[in-house]
PDB file of C-alpha atoms in Angstrom:
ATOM      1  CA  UNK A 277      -6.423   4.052  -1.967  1.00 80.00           C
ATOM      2  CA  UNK A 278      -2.871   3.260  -1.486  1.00 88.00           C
ATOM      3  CA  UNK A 279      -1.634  -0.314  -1.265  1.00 92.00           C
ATOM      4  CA  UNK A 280       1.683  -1.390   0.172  1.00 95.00           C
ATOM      5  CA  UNK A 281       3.463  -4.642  -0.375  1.00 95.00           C
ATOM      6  CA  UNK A 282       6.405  -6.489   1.332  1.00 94.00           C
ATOM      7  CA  UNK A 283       7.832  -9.956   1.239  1.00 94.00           C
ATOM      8  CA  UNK A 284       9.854 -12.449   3.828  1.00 92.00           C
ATOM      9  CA  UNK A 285      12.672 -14.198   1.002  1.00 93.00           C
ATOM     10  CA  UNK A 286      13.141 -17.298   2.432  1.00 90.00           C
ATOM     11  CA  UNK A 287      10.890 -17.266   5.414  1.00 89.00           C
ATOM     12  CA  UNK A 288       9.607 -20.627   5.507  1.00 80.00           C
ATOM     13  CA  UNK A 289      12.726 -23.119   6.918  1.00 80.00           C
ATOM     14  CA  UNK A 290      10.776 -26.175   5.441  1.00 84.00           C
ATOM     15  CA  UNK A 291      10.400 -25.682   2.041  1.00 84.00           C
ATOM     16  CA  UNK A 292      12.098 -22.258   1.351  1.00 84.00           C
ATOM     17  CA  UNK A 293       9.677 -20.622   0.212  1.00 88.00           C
ATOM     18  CA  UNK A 294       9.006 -16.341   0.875  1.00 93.00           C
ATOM     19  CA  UNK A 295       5.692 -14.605   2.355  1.00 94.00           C
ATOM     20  CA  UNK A 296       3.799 -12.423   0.500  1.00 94.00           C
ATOM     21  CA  UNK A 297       2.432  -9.121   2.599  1.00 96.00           C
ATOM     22  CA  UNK A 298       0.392  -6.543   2.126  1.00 96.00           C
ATOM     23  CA  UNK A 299      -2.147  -3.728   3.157  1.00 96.00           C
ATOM     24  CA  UNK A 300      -4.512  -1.358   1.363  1.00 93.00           C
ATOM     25  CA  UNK A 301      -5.026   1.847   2.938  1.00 91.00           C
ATOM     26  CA  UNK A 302      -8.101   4.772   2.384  1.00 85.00           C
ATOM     27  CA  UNK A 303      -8.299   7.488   4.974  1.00 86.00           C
ATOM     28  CA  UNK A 304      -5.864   6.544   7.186  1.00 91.00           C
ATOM     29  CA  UNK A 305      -7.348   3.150   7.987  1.00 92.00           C
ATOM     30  CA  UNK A 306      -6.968  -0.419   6.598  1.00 94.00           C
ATOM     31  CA  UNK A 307      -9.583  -1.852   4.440  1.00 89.00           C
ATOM     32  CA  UNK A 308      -7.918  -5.212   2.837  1.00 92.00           C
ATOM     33  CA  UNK A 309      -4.635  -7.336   3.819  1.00 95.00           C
ATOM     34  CA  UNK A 310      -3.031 -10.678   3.209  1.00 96.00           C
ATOM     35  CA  UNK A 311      -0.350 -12.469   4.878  1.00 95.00           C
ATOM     36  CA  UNK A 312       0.648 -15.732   2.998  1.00 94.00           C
ATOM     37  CA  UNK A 313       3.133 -18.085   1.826  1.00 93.00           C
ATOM     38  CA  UNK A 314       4.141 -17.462  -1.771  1.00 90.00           C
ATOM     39  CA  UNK A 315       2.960 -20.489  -3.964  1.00 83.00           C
ATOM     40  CA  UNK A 316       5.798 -19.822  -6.138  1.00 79.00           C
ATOM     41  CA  UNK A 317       9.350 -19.733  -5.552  1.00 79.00           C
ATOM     42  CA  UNK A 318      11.536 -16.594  -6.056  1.00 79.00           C
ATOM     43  CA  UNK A 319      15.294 -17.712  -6.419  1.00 80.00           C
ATOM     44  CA  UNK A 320      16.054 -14.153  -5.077  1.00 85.00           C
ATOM     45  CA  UNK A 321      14.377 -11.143  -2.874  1.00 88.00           C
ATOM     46  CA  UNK A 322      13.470  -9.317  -5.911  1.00 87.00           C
ATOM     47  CA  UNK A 323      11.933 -11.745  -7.319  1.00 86.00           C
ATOM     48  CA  UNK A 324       9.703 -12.649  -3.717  1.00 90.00           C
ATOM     49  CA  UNK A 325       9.341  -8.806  -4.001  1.00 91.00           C
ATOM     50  CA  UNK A 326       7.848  -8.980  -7.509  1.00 87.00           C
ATOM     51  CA  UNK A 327       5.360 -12.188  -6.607  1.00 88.00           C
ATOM     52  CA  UNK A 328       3.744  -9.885  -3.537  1.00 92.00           C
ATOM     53  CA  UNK A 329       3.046  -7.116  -6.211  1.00 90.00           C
ATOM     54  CA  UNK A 330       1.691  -9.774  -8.408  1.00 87.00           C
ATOM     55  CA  UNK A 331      -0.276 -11.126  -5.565  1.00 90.00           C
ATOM     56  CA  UNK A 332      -1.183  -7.286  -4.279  1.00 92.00           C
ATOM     57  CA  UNK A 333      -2.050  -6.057  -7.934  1.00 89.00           C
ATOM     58  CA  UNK A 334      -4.792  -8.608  -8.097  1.00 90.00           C
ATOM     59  CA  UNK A 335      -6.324  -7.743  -5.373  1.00 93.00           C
ATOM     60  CA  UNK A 336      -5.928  -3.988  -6.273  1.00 90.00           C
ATOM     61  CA  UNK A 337      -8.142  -4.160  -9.122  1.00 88.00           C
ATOM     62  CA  UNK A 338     -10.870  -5.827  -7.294  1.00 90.00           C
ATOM     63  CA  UNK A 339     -10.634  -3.360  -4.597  1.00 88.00           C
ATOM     64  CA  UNK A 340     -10.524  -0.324  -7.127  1.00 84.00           C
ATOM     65  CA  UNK A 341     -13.671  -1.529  -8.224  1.00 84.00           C
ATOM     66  CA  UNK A 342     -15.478  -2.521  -4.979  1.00 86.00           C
ATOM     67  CA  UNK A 343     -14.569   1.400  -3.746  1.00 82.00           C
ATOM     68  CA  UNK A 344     -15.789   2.620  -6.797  1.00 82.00           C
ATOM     69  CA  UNK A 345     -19.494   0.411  -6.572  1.00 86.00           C
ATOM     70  CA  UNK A 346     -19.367   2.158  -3.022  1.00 85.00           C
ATOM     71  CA  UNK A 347     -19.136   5.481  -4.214  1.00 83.00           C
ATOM     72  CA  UNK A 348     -16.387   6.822  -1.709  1.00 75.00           C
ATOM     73  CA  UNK A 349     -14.405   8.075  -4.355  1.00 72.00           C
ATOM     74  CA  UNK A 350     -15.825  10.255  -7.383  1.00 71.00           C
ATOM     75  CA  UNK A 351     -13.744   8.087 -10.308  1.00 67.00           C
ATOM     76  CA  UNK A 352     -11.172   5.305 -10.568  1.00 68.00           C
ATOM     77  CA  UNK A 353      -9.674   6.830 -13.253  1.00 67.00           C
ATOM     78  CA  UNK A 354      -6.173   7.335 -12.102  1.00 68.00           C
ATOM     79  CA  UNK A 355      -4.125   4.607 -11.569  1.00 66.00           C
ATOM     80  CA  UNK A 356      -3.416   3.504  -7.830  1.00 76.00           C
ATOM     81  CA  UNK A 357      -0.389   3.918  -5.964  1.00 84.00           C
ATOM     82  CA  UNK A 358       1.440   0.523  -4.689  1.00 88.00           C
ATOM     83  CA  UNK A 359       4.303   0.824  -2.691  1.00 91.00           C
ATOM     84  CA  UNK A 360       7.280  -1.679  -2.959  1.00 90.00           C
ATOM     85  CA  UNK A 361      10.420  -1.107  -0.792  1.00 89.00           C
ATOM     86  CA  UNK A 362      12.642  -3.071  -3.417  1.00 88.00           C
ATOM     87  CA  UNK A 363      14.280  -0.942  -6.598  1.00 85.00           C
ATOM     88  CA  UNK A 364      14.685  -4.673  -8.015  1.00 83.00           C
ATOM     89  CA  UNK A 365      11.539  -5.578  -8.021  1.00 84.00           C
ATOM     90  CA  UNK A 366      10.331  -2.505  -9.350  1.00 83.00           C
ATOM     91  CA  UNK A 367      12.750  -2.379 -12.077  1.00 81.00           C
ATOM     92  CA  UNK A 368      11.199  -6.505 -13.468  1.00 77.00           C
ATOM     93  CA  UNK A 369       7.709  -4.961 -13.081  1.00 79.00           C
ATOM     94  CA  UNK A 370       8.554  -1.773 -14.760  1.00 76.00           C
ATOM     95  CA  UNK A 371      10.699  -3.785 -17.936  1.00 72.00           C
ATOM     96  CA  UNK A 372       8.099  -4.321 -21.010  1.00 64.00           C
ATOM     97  CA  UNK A 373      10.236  -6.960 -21.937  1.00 61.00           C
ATOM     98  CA  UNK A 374      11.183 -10.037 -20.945  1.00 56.00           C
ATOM     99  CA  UNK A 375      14.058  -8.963 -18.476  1.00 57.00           C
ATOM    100  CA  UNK A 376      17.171 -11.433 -17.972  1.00 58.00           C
ATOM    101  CA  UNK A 377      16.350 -12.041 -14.203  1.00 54.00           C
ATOM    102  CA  UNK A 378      12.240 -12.653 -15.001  1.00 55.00           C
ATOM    103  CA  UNK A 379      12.282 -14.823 -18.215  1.00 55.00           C
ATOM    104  CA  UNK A 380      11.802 -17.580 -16.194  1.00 54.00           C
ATOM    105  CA  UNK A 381       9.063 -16.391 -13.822  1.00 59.00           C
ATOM    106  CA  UNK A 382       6.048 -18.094 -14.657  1.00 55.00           C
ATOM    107  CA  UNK A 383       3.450 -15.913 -17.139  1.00 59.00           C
ATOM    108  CA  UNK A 384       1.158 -15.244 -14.906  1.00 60.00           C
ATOM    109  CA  UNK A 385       2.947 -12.818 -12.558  1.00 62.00           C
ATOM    110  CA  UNK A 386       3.642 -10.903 -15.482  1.00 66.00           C
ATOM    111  CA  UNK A 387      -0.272  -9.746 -15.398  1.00 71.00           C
ATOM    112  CA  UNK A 388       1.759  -6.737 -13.083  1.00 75.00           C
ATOM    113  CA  UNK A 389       3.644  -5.424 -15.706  1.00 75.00           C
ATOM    114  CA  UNK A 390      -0.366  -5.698 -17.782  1.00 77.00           C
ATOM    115  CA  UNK A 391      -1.912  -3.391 -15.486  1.00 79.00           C
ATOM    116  CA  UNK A 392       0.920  -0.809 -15.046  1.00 80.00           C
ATOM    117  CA  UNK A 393       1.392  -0.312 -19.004  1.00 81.00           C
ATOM    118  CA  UNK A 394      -2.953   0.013 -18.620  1.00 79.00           C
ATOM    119  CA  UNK A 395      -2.489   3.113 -16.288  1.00 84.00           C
ATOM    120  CA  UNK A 396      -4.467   1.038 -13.260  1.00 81.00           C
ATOM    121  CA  UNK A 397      -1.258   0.962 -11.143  1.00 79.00           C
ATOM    122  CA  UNK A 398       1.673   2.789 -10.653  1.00 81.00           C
ATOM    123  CA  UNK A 399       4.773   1.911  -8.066  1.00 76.00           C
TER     124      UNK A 399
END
């Protein structure tokens, strides 16, 4: 299962806030997405970057599990691969520390940086 996130900063003219996107794929073929406005607001693209991985590694662990129950793949053992197409967003998830540009991010979008240092994810 690979997963693949993107986010729109600044997308919504209203109330400024950024969309969260993104797709799981097995075998070629889609088998969960979302397309939503962040609930949070990211003062930069990074940081609307770093809220769709939050938002994406959620739904990665349910999904792990789900195709796991099914029995399509023998273990869930190694961590899944989540794309991200923003080196600054990967850098705050990849920090084990509070980084300058995420100490104010609220805590729980720091349950990313959880399931990386776990070995569930990888980006």
């Amino acid at each position: 299962v690979f997963c693949y996130t993107d986010a729109g900063y600044l997308t919504d003219a209203d109330d400024l806030k950024s969309q969260t996107g993104y797709v799981f794929v097995l075998n070629c073929g889609a088998v969960d997405w979302k397309n939503a406005k962040q609930s949070i607001f990211g003062t930069s693209s990074a940081e609307a970057e770093y809220i769709a991985e939050f938002d994406a590694s959620k739904e990665a662990m349910w999904v792990r599990k789900f195709i796991f129950e099914l029995g399509v793949v023998p273990t869930i053992e190694e961590p899944k691969s989540m794309y991200c197409d923003n080196t600054g967003a990967i850098a705050i998830a990849s920090e084990s520390g509070i980084t300058k540009g995420a100490r104010h991010f609220y805590a729980k979008v720091h349950y990313l940086r959880e399931v990386i240092e776990y070995g569930y994810l990888k980006l």
